[in-house]
Short mmCIF file of C-alpha atoms in Angstrom, two decimals:
data_model
loop_
_atom_site.label_atom_id
_atom_site.label_comp_id
_atom_site.label_asym_id
_atom_site.label_seq_id
_atom_site.Cartn_x
_atom_site.Cartn_y
_atom_site.Cartn_z
CA MET Q 1 0.12 28.26 14.70
CA SER Q 2 -1.63 24.95 16.60
CA GLY Q 3 0.71 22.42 18.86
CA PHE Q 4 0.29 19.65 15.57
CA GLY Q 5 1.44 23.02 13.15
CA GLU Q 6 4.10 23.25 15.83
CA ALA Q 7 5.78 19.10 16.18
CA THR Q 8 5.66 18.48 12.86
CA ARG Q 9 7.32 21.72 11.78
CA ALA Q 10 9.68 21.22 8.82
CA VAL Q 11 12.27 24.04 9.14
CA ARG Q 12 14.90 24.91 5.25
CA VAL Q 13 18.16 24.91 5.47
CA GLY Q 14 18.76 23.92 2.22
CA GLU Q 15 18.00 22.89 -1.99
CA GLY Q 16 15.36 19.31 -0.49
CA VAL Q 17 16.74 19.97 3.78
CA TYR Q 18 15.04 20.44 5.96
CA ASP Q 19 15.41 20.72 10.14
CA VAL Q 20 13.53 19.20 11.38
CA CYS Q 21 11.90 18.83 16.36
CA LEU Q 22 10.72 15.30 17.06
CA ASP Q 23 8.38 16.01 19.56
CA GLU Q 24 8.05 14.30 22.96
CA GLY Q 25 4.28 14.29 22.83
CA TYR Q 26 3.49 11.51 19.85
CA SER Q 27 5.19 9.11 22.16
CA ILE Q 28 3.76 5.48 22.34
CA GLY Q 29 5.70 4.02 25.38
CA GLY Q 30 9.32 4.82 23.76
CA PRO Q 31 9.45 4.71 21.11
CA LEU Q 32 7.43 7.86 18.28
CA ASN Q 33 4.47 7.05 16.78
CA GLY Q 34 4.93 6.15 13.33
CA GLY Q 35 2.22 8.50 11.51
CA TYR Q 36 3.55 11.26 13.61
CA LEU Q 37 7.07 10.57 12.05
CA MET Q 38 5.31 10.04 8.67
CA ALA Q 39 3.49 14.22 9.70
CA VAL Q 40 6.46 14.78 9.75
CA LEU Q 41 8.57 13.95 6.52
CA LEU Q 42 5.69 14.97 4.77
CA ARG Q 43 5.75 18.85 6.33
CA ALA Q 44 8.88 18.63 4.41
CA ALA Q 45 8.09 16.67 1.42
CA VAL Q 46 4.64 18.69 0.25
CA ASP Q 47 6.96 22.34 1.05
CA ALA Q 48 9.33 20.72 -1.34
CA SER Q 49 7.44 19.63 -3.86
CA PRO Q 50 5.00 22.21 -6.03
CA HIS Q 51 2.17 20.44 -5.27
CA GLU Q 52 -0.03 21.05 -2.78
CA HIS Q 53 -0.99 17.53 -1.02
CA PRO Q 54 0.66 14.78 -0.31
CA VAL Q 55 -1.75 11.64 -2.22
CA SER Q 56 0.09 8.80 -2.07
CA THR Q 57 2.73 8.04 0.85
CA SER Q 58 5.18 4.64 0.96
CA ALA Q 59 7.17 4.44 3.86
CA GLN Q 60 9.43 1.62 4.54
CA PHE Q 61 10.02 2.28 8.97
CA LEU Q 62 13.43 1.46 9.84
CA ARG Q 63 14.09 1.97 13.56
CA ALA Q 64 12.06 3.75 16.34
CA GLY Q 65 12.18 7.32 16.48
CA ARG Q 66 13.09 9.36 19.02
CA PRO Q 67 12.45 12.37 20.52
CA GLY Q 68 15.93 15.40 19.47
CA PRO Q 69 16.87 16.73 16.61
CA ALA Q 70 16.30 15.57 13.19
CA ARG Q 71 16.45 15.26 9.39
CA VAL Q 72 14.53 15.02 6.51
CA ARG Q 73 16.22 14.82 2.53
CA VAL Q 74 13.60 15.51 -0.01
CA GLU Q 75 14.78 14.48 -4.19
CA GLN Q 76 13.18 15.12 -6.81
CA VAL Q 77 12.12 12.26 -8.99
CA LYS Q 78 9.96 13.54 -11.68
CA THR Q 79 7.74 15.85 -11.76
CA GLY Q 80 3.68 17.38 -14.02
CA LYS Q 81 1.18 18.61 -14.38
CA THR Q 82 -0.15 16.53 -12.77
CA THR Q 83 2.10 14.84 -9.78
CA THR Q 84 5.40 14.74 -8.21
CA ILE Q 85 7.11 11.71 -7.65
CA SER Q 86 10.13 13.04 -4.87
CA ARG Q 87 11.70 10.32 -2.63
CA ALA Q 88 12.61 11.41 1.44
CA SER Q 89 14.05 10.79 4.07
CA LEU Q 90 14.26 11.17 7.73
CA VAL Q 91 17.40 11.08 9.38
CA SER Q 92 17.50 11.08 13.03
CA ASP Q 93 21.42 11.19 15.28
CA ASP Q 94 21.10 6.88 15.16
CA GLY Q 95 20.23 6.08 12.14
CA PRO Q 96 17.78 7.03 9.19
CA LEU Q 97 13.93 6.28 10.49
CA LEU Q 98 12.25 6.59 7.61
CA GLU Q 99 12.35 5.70 4.87
CA THR Q 100 9.57 6.97 1.62
CA LEU Q 101 8.03 6.97 -2.06
CA VAL Q 102 5.46 10.67 -1.99
CA THR Q 103 3.48 11.30 -4.49
CA THR Q 104 2.51 15.10 -4.49
CA ALA Q 105 -0.36 16.50 -6.59
CA THR Q 106 -3.08 19.36 -5.91
CA LEU Q 107 -6.66 18.11 -5.09
CA ASP Q 108 -9.81 19.52 -5.73
CA PRO Q 109 -11.64 20.05 -2.73
CA HIS Q 110 -15.10 20.91 -4.20
CA ALA Q 111 -14.68 17.32 -5.84
CA GLU Q 112 -17.86 15.29 -6.23
CA PRO Q 113 -17.38 11.44 -6.35
CA VAL Q 114 -17.91 9.65 -9.20
CA TYR Q 115 -18.73 6.44 -7.26
CA THR Q 116 -17.78 5.56 -3.82
CA ALA Q 117 -18.18 2.10 -1.87
CA GLY Q 118 -19.51 2.60 1.45
CA PRO Q 119 -17.31 2.82 5.84
CA ALA Q 120 -16.83 -1.10 6.14
CA ALA Q 121 -18.53 -0.92 9.01
CA GLU Q 122 -21.16 0.68 11.48
CA MET Q 123 -19.84 2.75 13.64
CA PRO Q 124 -22.46 2.88 17.28
CA PRO Q 125 -22.99 6.77 17.93
CA HIS Q 126 -20.68 8.20 19.30
CA ASP Q 127 -22.13 8.22 22.97
CA GLU Q 128 -22.15 4.84 23.63
CA CYS Q 129 -18.51 4.51 22.60
CA LEU Q 130 -15.59 4.23 24.77
CA PRO Q 131 -11.51 5.99 25.37
CA LEU Q 132 -9.15 4.52 26.26
CA PRO Q 133 -8.42 4.24 30.17
CA GLU Q 134 -5.87 7.06 31.32
CA PRO Q 135 -1.94 5.36 30.61
CA LYS Q 136 0.50 5.51 33.77
CA PRO Q 137 2.30 9.03 33.31
CA GLU Q 138 5.75 6.26 34.06
CA SER Q 139 4.01 4.90 30.71
CA GLY Q 140 5.35 7.42 28.19
CA MET Q 141 2.39 6.51 25.98
CA THR Q 142 2.34 10.58 25.57
CA LEU Q 143 0.25 10.06 22.09
CA ASN Q 144 -2.67 9.87 24.36
CA GLY Q 145 -3.08 12.87 25.54
CA GLN Q 146 -2.46 15.38 21.71
CA MET Q 147 -5.76 13.01 20.42
CA GLU Q 148 -9.47 12.18 21.47
CA LEU Q 149 -9.68 8.16 20.61
CA LEU Q 150 -14.10 6.83 21.32
CA PHE Q 151 -14.35 3.25 20.58
CA ASP Q 152 -16.72 1.36 19.05
CA PRO Q 153 -17.02 -1.38 22.61
CA PRO Q 154 -16.64 -4.04 21.50
CA THR Q 155 -13.05 -3.41 19.84
CA VAL Q 156 -11.14 -2.43 23.25
CA GLY Q 157 -12.58 -5.65 24.54
CA TRP Q 158 -9.00 -7.08 24.49
CA LEU Q 159 -8.47 -3.83 27.46
CA GLY Q 160 -10.49 -6.58 30.11
CA GLY Q 161 -9.97 -9.84 28.70
CA GLU Q 162 -11.89 -9.92 26.01
CA PRO Q 163 -11.00 -9.79 22.58
CA THR Q 164 -12.90 -10.45 19.53
CA GLY Q 165 -11.23 -12.96 18.47
CA ARG Q 166 -10.55 -10.94 14.72
CA PRO Q 167 -8.22 -8.07 14.33
CA GLU Q 168 -10.06 -4.95 14.20
CA SER Q 169 -9.62 -1.51 15.79
CA ARG Q 170 -12.55 1.33 15.40
CA ALA Q 171 -12.61 4.27 16.21
CA TYR Q 172 -13.53 7.80 16.11
CA PHE Q 173 -10.30 10.39 16.57
CA ARG Q 174 -10.03 14.09 16.11
CA LEU Q 175 -6.93 15.72 18.14
CA ARG Q 176 -7.02 17.74 20.85
CA HIS Q 177 -5.96 22.15 21.24
CA GLY Q 178 -8.89 22.40 18.19
CA GLN Q 179 -6.26 21.03 15.54
CA GLU Q 180 -8.88 20.48 12.36
CA PRO Q 181 -8.11 17.90 10.25
CA ASP Q 182 -5.47 18.21 7.58
CA PRO Q 183 -3.84 15.92 5.42
CA PHE Q 184 -1.18 15.59 7.78
CA VAL Q 185 -3.40 14.73 10.26
CA LEU Q 186 -4.82 11.99 8.42
CA ALA Q 187 -1.45 10.89 8.10
CA LEU Q 188 -1.37 10.70 12.19
CA ALA Q 189 -5.05 9.16 12.64
CA VAL Q 190 -3.87 6.32 9.90
CA ASP Q 191 -1.61 5.09 12.62
CA ALA Q 192 -3.50 5.64 15.52
CA LEU Q 193 -4.73 2.94 16.91
CA PRO Q 194 -3.69 0.37 19.21
CA PRO Q 195 -2.40 -2.88 16.62
CA VAL Q 196 -5.24 -4.42 14.95
CA VAL Q 197 -3.97 -8.20 17.19
CA PHE Q 198 -4.80 -7.49 20.11
CA SER Q 199 -7.96 -7.21 19.29
CA ALA Q 200 -6.94 -11.41 17.69
CA GLY Q 201 -6.36 -11.43 21.35
CA LEU Q 202 -2.07 -11.26 20.17
CA ARG Q 203 0.22 -8.64 22.70
CA GLY Q 204 3.43 -6.78 21.64
CA TRP Q 205 5.33 -4.58 20.07
CA ALA Q 206 4.29 -5.04 17.04
CA PRO Q 207 6.85 -2.86 14.92
CA THR Q 208 5.42 -1.36 11.51
CA VAL Q 209 7.59 -2.58 8.26
CA GLU Q 210 5.96 -0.57 5.06
CA LEU Q 211 2.77 1.58 5.53
CA THR Q 212 1.64 3.16 2.31
CA TRP Q 213 -1.31 5.30 2.62
CA HIS Q 214 -3.13 7.45 0.24
CA LEU Q 215 -5.02 10.36 0.33
CA ARG Q 216 -8.17 10.46 -1.53
CA ALA Q 217 -10.07 13.85 -0.55
CA LEU Q 218 -9.52 16.97 2.21
CA PRO Q 219 -11.38 16.37 4.79
CA ALA Q 220 -13.77 18.73 6.41
CA PRO Q 221 -14.08 20.04 9.96
CA GLY Q 222 -14.57 17.89 12.93
CA TRP Q 223 -13.89 14.20 14.40
CA LEU Q 224 -12.97 11.41 11.67
CA THR Q 225 -13.64 8.10 11.87
CA VAL Q 226 -11.38 5.67 11.94
CA LEU Q 227 -11.79 2.04 10.66
CA ALA Q 228 -8.95 -1.00 11.47
CA SER Q 229 -9.25 -4.39 9.88
CA GLY Q 230 -6.72 -7.54 8.63
CA ARG Q 231 -6.71 -9.89 6.99
CA LEU Q 232 -3.96 -11.92 7.94
CA ILE Q 233 -1.43 -13.03 10.60
CA GLY Q 234 0.36 -15.59 10.23
CA ASP Q 235 4.92 -16.47 9.61
CA GLY Q 236 6.04 -13.44 11.76
CA TRP Q 237 3.61 -10.90 9.71
CA PHE Q 238 0.20 -9.09 9.78
CA ASP Q 239 -1.50 -6.93 8.11
CA GLU Q 240 -3.53 -3.41 8.94
CA GLU Q 241 -6.13 -1.46 6.13
CA ALA Q 242 -6.90 1.62 8.05
CA GLU Q 243 -10.44 3.74 6.27
CA VAL Q 244 -10.83 7.49 7.31
CA TRP Q 245 -14.13 9.13 6.49
CA ASP Q 246 -14.73 12.75 7.62
CA SER Q 247 -17.41 13.91 9.61
CA ARG Q 248 -19.18 14.23 5.63
CA GLY Q 249 -19.20 11.18 5.35
CA ARG Q 250 -16.00 10.92 2.73
CA LEU Q 251 -13.91 8.78 2.21
CA VAL Q 252 -10.40 10.81 3.25
CA ALA Q 253 -7.51 8.08 3.64
CA GLN Q 254 -7.10 4.45 2.80
CA SER Q 255 -4.05 2.79 4.74
CA ARG Q 256 -1.72 -0.62 4.90
CA GLN Q 257 0.60 -2.24 6.55
CA LEU Q 258 2.74 -4.31 6.68
CA ALA Q 259 3.96 -5.28 10.50
CA ARG Q 260 5.50 -7.86 12.88
CA VAL Q 261 3.40 -9.90 15.10
CA GLY Q 262 5.06 -9.00 18.81
CA ARG Q 263 6.53 -11.14 21.19
CA GLY Q 264 5.04 -9.63 24.05
CA MET X 1 14.02 -21.76 -17.86
CA SER X 2 10.27 -20.95 -18.49
CA GLY X 3 9.42 -18.05 -21.05
CA PHE X 4 8.33 -16.20 -17.97
CA GLY X 5 12.04 -17.26 -15.85
CA GLU X 6 13.57 -15.88 -19.19
CA ALA X 7 11.57 -12.86 -20.07
CA THR X 8 12.31 -11.92 -15.90
CA ARG X 9 16.18 -12.89 -15.74
CA ALA X 10 18.35 -9.85 -14.31
CA VAL X 11 21.88 -10.74 -14.77
CA ARG X 12 23.96 -9.56 -12.50
CA VAL X 13 26.28 -7.15 -13.81
CA GLY X 14 28.45 -5.34 -10.98
CA GLU X 15 27.51 -5.16 -7.17
CA GLY X 16 23.89 -3.47 -7.65
CA VAL X 17 23.68 -3.76 -11.15
CA TYR X 18 21.38 -6.49 -13.18
CA ASP X 19 21.06 -6.26 -16.36
CA VAL X 20 16.86 -6.63 -18.08
CA CYS X 21 15.87 -7.22 -21.89
CA LEU X 22 12.58 -6.09 -21.20
CA ASP X 23 10.11 -8.19 -22.82
CA GLU X 24 7.82 -7.69 -25.76
CA GLY X 25 4.96 -10.40 -24.68
CA TYR X 26 3.95 -8.48 -21.61
CA SER X 27 2.96 -5.38 -23.81
CA ILE X 28 -1.35 -4.74 -23.11
CA GLY X 29 -1.24 -2.81 -26.38
CA GLY X 30 2.14 -1.23 -26.32
CA PRO X 31 3.12 0.18 -22.89
CA LEU X 32 4.22 -3.22 -20.57
CA ASN X 33 1.83 -4.69 -17.75
CA GLY X 34 3.48 -2.86 -14.54
CA GLY X 35 3.33 -6.23 -12.94
CA TYR X 36 5.87 -7.61 -15.26
CA LEU X 37 7.58 -4.69 -14.40
CA MET X 38 7.77 -5.77 -10.85
CA ALA X 39 8.46 -8.88 -11.48
CA VAL X 40 11.60 -8.15 -13.66
CA LEU X 41 12.91 -5.46 -10.65
CA LEU X 42 12.47 -8.22 -7.53
CA ARG X 43 13.79 -11.44 -9.60
CA ALA X 44 17.60 -8.23 -9.28
CA ALA X 45 16.74 -7.32 -5.70
CA VAL X 46 16.20 -10.85 -4.56
CA ASP X 47 19.31 -11.76 -5.44
CA ALA X 48 20.73 -8.90 -4.05
CA SER X 49 19.75 -9.44 -0.66
CA PRO X 50 20.50 -12.19 1.72
CA HIS X 51 16.62 -13.12 2.56
CA GLU X 52 14.97 -15.28 -0.44
CA HIS X 53 11.12 -13.16 -0.80
CA PRO X 54 10.19 -10.05 -1.92
CA VAL X 55 7.90 -9.41 0.77
CA SER X 56 7.41 -5.89 0.70
CA THR X 57 7.12 -3.89 -2.11
CA SER X 58 6.39 -0.75 -2.99
CA ALA X 59 6.58 0.85 -6.68
CA GLN X 60 5.95 4.92 -8.57
CA PHE X 61 5.79 3.89 -11.78
CA LEU X 62 7.25 6.82 -14.14
CA ARG X 63 7.34 6.32 -16.93
CA ALA X 64 5.05 3.37 -19.47
CA GLY X 65 7.71 0.72 -20.44
CA ARG X 66 8.77 -0.63 -23.97
CA PRO X 67 10.32 -3.49 -24.80
CA GLY X 68 13.83 -3.85 -25.15
CA PRO X 69 17.06 -3.20 -22.90
CA ALA X 70 17.17 -1.67 -19.47
CA ARG X 71 18.89 -2.07 -15.90
CA VAL X 72 18.09 -2.54 -12.11
CA ARG X 73 20.02 -0.61 -9.68
CA VAL X 74 19.51 -2.04 -5.57
CA GLU X 75 20.20 -0.53 -3.25
CA GLN X 76 20.59 -1.89 0.95
CA VAL X 77 19.29 0.32 3.10
CA LYS X 78 19.35 -1.23 6.03
CA THR X 79 19.96 -5.63 6.38
CA GLY X 80 18.84 -7.78 10.08
CA LYS X 81 18.43 -10.97 10.40
CA THR X 82 14.95 -10.83 9.59
CA THR X 83 14.71 -8.46 6.62
CA THR X 84 16.33 -6.23 4.48
CA ILE X 85 15.16 -2.69 3.51
CA SER X 86 16.21 -1.80 -1.01
CA ARG X 87 15.70 0.82 -2.41
CA ALA X 88 15.60 -0.36 -6.22
CA SER X 89 14.85 1.28 -9.72
CA LEU X 90 14.53 0.07 -13.29
CA VAL X 91 14.88 2.45 -15.87
CA SER X 92 14.86 2.42 -19.97
CA ASP X 93 16.93 4.25 -22.35
CA ASP X 94 13.90 6.51 -21.82
CA GLY X 95 14.86 7.40 -18.43
CA PRO X 96 13.49 5.56 -14.74
CA LEU X 97 10.26 4.14 -14.88
CA LEU X 98 9.64 2.32 -11.34
CA GLU X 99 11.46 3.68 -7.99
CA THR X 100 10.39 1.50 -6.06
CA LEU X 101 11.13 0.05 -2.18
CA VAL X 102 11.47 -3.33 -0.60
CA THR X 103 11.73 -5.41 2.27
CA THR X 104 12.90 -8.61 1.55
CA ALA X 105 12.44 -11.98 4.52
CA THR X 106 12.18 -15.39 4.50
CA LEU X 107 8.84 -17.52 4.72
CA ASP X 108 8.61 -20.11 5.79
CA PRO X 109 6.44 -22.54 3.79
CA HIS X 110 4.52 -24.76 5.98
CA ALA X 111 3.24 -22.11 8.25
CA GLU X 112 -0.01 -22.03 8.98
CA PRO X 113 -1.89 -18.88 9.70
CA VAL X 114 -2.87 -16.89 13.15
CA TYR X 115 -5.68 -15.68 11.83
CA THR X 116 -7.44 -15.54 8.36
CA ALA X 117 -10.51 -13.66 6.93
CA GLY X 118 -12.19 -15.59 3.62
CA PRO X 119 -12.58 -14.65 0.41
CA ALA X 120 -13.88 -11.12 0.22
CA ALA X 121 -15.85 -12.26 -2.95
CA GLU X 122 -16.67 -15.92 -4.11
CA MET X 123 -15.90 -17.44 -7.25
CA PRO X 124 -18.34 -19.11 -9.70
CA PRO X 125 -16.83 -22.27 -10.47
CA HIS X 126 -13.99 -22.45 -13.09
CA ASP X 127 -17.04 -23.26 -16.10
CA GLU X 128 -19.46 -20.75 -15.54
CA CYS X 129 -16.47 -18.25 -15.80
CA LEU X 130 -15.55 -17.02 -19.17
CA PRO X 131 -12.42 -15.82 -20.78
CA LEU X 132 -11.96 -12.15 -22.49
CA PRO X 133 -11.97 -12.33 -26.11
CA GLU X 134 -8.91 -12.47 -28.58
CA PRO X 135 -7.44 -9.36 -28.87
CA LYS X 136 -6.95 -8.68 -32.49
CA PRO X 137 -2.85 -8.32 -33.11
CA GLU X 138 -2.66 -5.55 -34.77
CA SER X 139 -3.34 -4.58 -30.53
CA GLY X 140 0.24 -5.14 -29.24
CA MET X 141 -2.10 -6.81 -26.05
CA THR X 142 0.23 -9.64 -25.88
CA LEU X 143 -0.05 -10.46 -22.05
CA ASN X 144 -3.45 -11.94 -22.91
CA GLY X 145 -0.99 -14.51 -24.88
CA GLN X 146 1.15 -15.45 -20.96
CA MET X 147 -2.15 -16.09 -19.08
CA GLU X 148 -5.22 -17.38 -18.75
CA LEU X 149 -8.11 -15.60 -17.30
CA LEU X 150 -10.98 -16.85 -16.43
CA PHE X 151 -13.36 -14.53 -15.08
CA ASP X 152 -16.39 -13.60 -13.39
CA PRO X 153 -19.17 -13.30 -15.89
CA PRO X 154 -20.16 -10.17 -14.02
CA THR X 155 -17.10 -8.57 -14.57
CA VAL X 156 -16.69 -8.21 -17.89
CA GLY X 157 -19.79 -7.27 -18.84
CA TRP X 158 -18.87 -4.29 -19.54
CA LEU X 159 -17.47 -5.90 -22.47
CA GLY X 160 -20.59 -6.24 -23.96
CA GLY X 161 -22.47 -2.72 -22.95
CA GLU X 162 -23.12 -4.03 -19.37
CA PRO X 163 -21.19 -2.43 -16.53
CA THR X 164 -21.42 -3.37 -13.14
CA GLY X 165 -21.73 -0.17 -11.55
CA ARG X 166 -19.04 -1.22 -9.44
CA PRO X 167 -15.35 -0.89 -9.67
CA GLU X 168 -13.95 -4.26 -9.84
CA SER X 169 -12.52 -7.68 -11.34
CA ARG X 170 -12.26 -11.42 -10.17
CA ALA X 171 -10.43 -13.55 -12.29
CA TYR X 172 -8.73 -17.02 -11.80
CA PHE X 173 -5.49 -16.68 -13.43
CA ARG X 174 -2.40 -19.01 -14.22
CA LEU X 175 0.43 -18.34 -16.69
CA ARG X 176 0.77 -20.74 -19.53
CA HIS X 177 3.23 -23.11 -20.67
CA GLY X 178 3.15 -24.83 -17.65
CA GLN X 179 4.31 -22.37 -15.01
CA GLU X 180 3.66 -22.41 -11.77
CA PRO X 181 3.08 -19.45 -9.02
CA ASP X 182 5.66 -18.12 -6.91
CA PRO X 183 6.21 -14.66 -5.46
CA PHE X 184 7.60 -13.17 -8.98
CA VAL X 185 4.36 -14.40 -10.65
CA LEU X 186 2.66 -12.54 -7.79
CA ALA X 187 3.59 -9.82 -8.63
CA LEU X 188 2.36 -10.68 -12.35
CA ALA X 189 -0.76 -11.22 -10.81
CA VAL X 190 -1.82 -8.08 -8.93
CA ASP X 191 -1.83 -6.25 -12.02
CA ALA X 192 -2.81 -8.52 -14.74
CA LEU X 193 -6.80 -7.82 -15.02
CA PRO X 194 -8.62 -4.97 -16.61
CA PRO X 195 -9.14 -1.73 -14.48
CA VAL X 196 -12.03 -2.13 -12.01
CA VAL X 197 -12.88 1.18 -12.46
CA PHE X 198 -13.91 -0.24 -16.50
CA SER X 199 -16.64 -1.99 -14.56
CA ALA X 200 -17.77 0.92 -13.16
CA GLY X 201 -18.54 2.46 -17.00
CA LEU X 202 -15.50 4.23 -17.35
CA ARG X 203 -13.15 3.19 -20.48
CA GLY X 204 -9.83 4.47 -21.54
CA TRP X 205 -5.94 4.34 -20.22
CA ALA X 206 -5.39 4.35 -17.31
CA PRO X 207 -1.84 4.34 -16.16
CA THR X 208 -1.02 3.11 -12.40
CA VAL X 209 0.46 5.72 -10.13
CA GLU X 210 1.30 4.16 -7.05
CA LEU X 211 1.44 0.04 -6.35
CA THR X 212 2.41 -1.26 -3.20
CA TRP X 213 2.04 -5.38 -2.56
CA HIS X 214 2.56 -7.51 0.10
CA LEU X 215 3.99 -11.52 -0.09
CA ARG X 216 2.40 -13.05 2.30
CA ALA X 217 2.52 -16.16 2.16
CA LEU X 218 4.40 -18.87 -0.44
CA PRO X 219 1.89 -19.85 -3.41
CA ALA X 220 1.39 -23.26 -4.00
CA PRO X 221 0.89 -24.68 -7.85
CA GLY X 222 -2.27 -25.10 -9.65
CA TRP X 223 -4.45 -22.18 -10.27
CA LEU X 224 -4.60 -18.31 -8.46
CA THR X 225 -8.17 -16.00 -7.74
CA VAL X 226 -7.70 -12.79 -8.04
CA LEU X 227 -10.55 -11.24 -6.74
CA ALA X 228 -10.43 -7.03 -7.06
CA SER X 229 -12.21 -4.62 -6.30
CA GLY X 230 -12.10 -0.38 -5.30
CA ARG X 231 -13.29 2.14 -3.43
CA LEU X 232 -13.38 5.14 -4.41
CA ILE X 233 -13.43 7.07 -7.88
CA GLY X 234 -13.10 10.10 -7.68
CA ASP X 235 -11.36 14.07 -8.74
CA GLY X 236 -9.03 12.11 -11.32
CA TRP X 237 -7.77 8.91 -8.97
CA PHE X 238 -8.94 5.76 -8.19
CA ASP X 239 -8.08 2.65 -5.71
CA GLU X 240 -7.75 -0.35 -6.83
CA GLU X 241 -7.42 -3.47 -4.57
CA ALA X 242 -6.20 -7.09 -5.00
CA GLU X 243 -5.95 -9.88 -3.06
CA VAL X 244 -4.29 -12.61 -4.07
CA TRP X 245 -5.73 -16.48 -3.50
CA ASP X 246 -3.60 -20.21 -4.22
CA SER X 247 -5.25 -23.06 -5.22
CA ARG X 248 -5.11 -24.47 -0.90
CA GLY X 249 -7.05 -21.97 -0.49
CA ARG X 250 -4.46 -19.26 1.14
CA LEU X 251 -4.09 -15.23 0.48
CA VAL X 252 -0.37 -15.04 -0.73
CA ALA X 253 -1.05 -11.46 -1.91
CA GLN X 254 -2.80 -7.80 -0.94
CA SER X 255 -2.19 -4.90 -3.63
CA ARG X 256 -3.48 -1.05 -3.25
CA GLN X 257 -3.55 0.98 -6.19
CA LEU X 258 -3.75 4.24 -6.91
CA ALA X 259 -4.05 5.21 -10.22
CA ARG X 260 -5.69 7.80 -13.33
CA VAL X 261 -8.68 7.90 -14.07
CA GLY X 262 -8.54 7.72 -17.93
CA ARG X 263 -10.09 10.29 -20.53
CA GLY X 264 -10.49 8.26 -22.57
#
C-alpha cells in the first residue's frame, strides 16, 4: 500500500465504526489539511456502503485536526439501487473534527460526457509553471512533501509581494511516490492549494467552515489540473471554487468551500 | 404574515423539535419544490440557533415531499461566537425528506465587499424577458403561482423545441403578494428555475441528490436575478450552479446541486 493509502487507512472495528490514524505528513503548519481529513473519512464511508464511489461529500469543519488516533462513525440514512446516503463523522480525542453527509454511487469508468464545458481557465505548459519554495522544516508544512504542485505563475505572485488582486490559484497536482489519482486523492486535491484569497492580497489562516465536493468521473493516471477561484470576499467570509481536470481532459471533481477570512 | 412566511412557518414544540405544515402551493406537478422544503427547514434551524442567518446549508434530498404536516428536528453540533453548526432533518409521515448540515451566523447588513466578481452572465432588460406559459390547472404546477419569473429568452428556447444546447437558465425572480427577499426566499430562489439540462435538450424529472447553498449577503428589496448553469452532464448525473444577485447588484447567494438526469 502506498504512503497515501496507508495514511488514509480506515480499519473497521464494528458496525459503521472505523479506527484511523491521522498522519503527521499532511500538516499545514500544525493543523492537518482538510482535504486529507475528508479522504480518511471517505475511506470509511465507502467501505460501509454497497456502492463504490463517493460522488457527493458535504463537510462541516468543526475544529483543526492533529496527528494521532481518531475514529470515523458512519450511519446509513438511506440506501437504494443507485445511491447510498450516509452521515459520517470524524472524531478525535479533542472532539469531532468533521461532520459530513456523503452520497455514494458506482460510476461507470467508461462513461462519455453528454455535455461538458471547457476548463474555467487555461494553464501554461508544465515547464512554464512554478513550484512553491521548499518550506522550512520548522514551519511544520509537511503536506508539501506529499505532493508536487506546479503553479500558473501569476497565481503565486503573492509570494513575491505581487498578488493578482483576484482570488485565484491554479496548479498541476500529483502525489509523490507514484500514487495515481483516485477519488480519495481528489478529496485531497480540491483543498490542496493555498487559499485563493492570498492572490487577492489577504494573508493568514483561512479556516474552512463548509466544503462540498462532487466526484464527476473516475480520474485517469497522470497529472491533475486544479483550477481555483472565488467570487466574493466580504463580511469576514469568502468562497473558493475548485475544479479538477484529469490527464485525459475530463472534469473529475468540483468543489466549493465557504471559509473565514484570516486575521493574519 | 405573508403567504410565504405562513407557508414556511415552523412552530417549536420541544427542544429542537418543530411542527411544520408543507403547503400545497409549492408543488411542481406533485412533489414539492426542493428550495421550498429547505426554506421550511431553515426557519426551524435559525429559530434554534443563537445566530440570525443561515450562511451555509448542505441538503441531501431523500424522497419527494408532499403537502401535509411534517416535523423538523434540529440538533446543535457546535456553537461559538461566530457560528453555530447544526444537523437538521425534515421528516414527514412517509419518512425523512431532507437531511442537512446548517451553519448559522449573523451577517452585517452594511458590510461592503472587499472583492466581488461580476455576474456570471449578462441579462437583457426586464421588458425583453419572457414569463413561462401559465401551467394548466391539472398539471399541479402550483409553484408558478407563487412567483414571477422573467426569463432570458434563449434559456427558455427549449419550450419551443429550440434548446441552446448548453445547460443554462437565467431569470429575474420575485415572489408575488409583495414578499420581499430574505434568506428563506433565497433558499427557494436557488432551486426555483427549470433544471438547466432542459436547455441542453434533455427532459424529464431531474431529482436533486445534493444541494449546497451559501448566503453571501442580506438581499435588498426588489427583483432578484438568478443565473444558473452546469458544467458536466454524464453517467446519469449533472451539476447545476446558481448565483443570485439582488437589486443593488450584490451577490447574495451561491448554490450548486448534483442531480440525476431524468428518464423523460
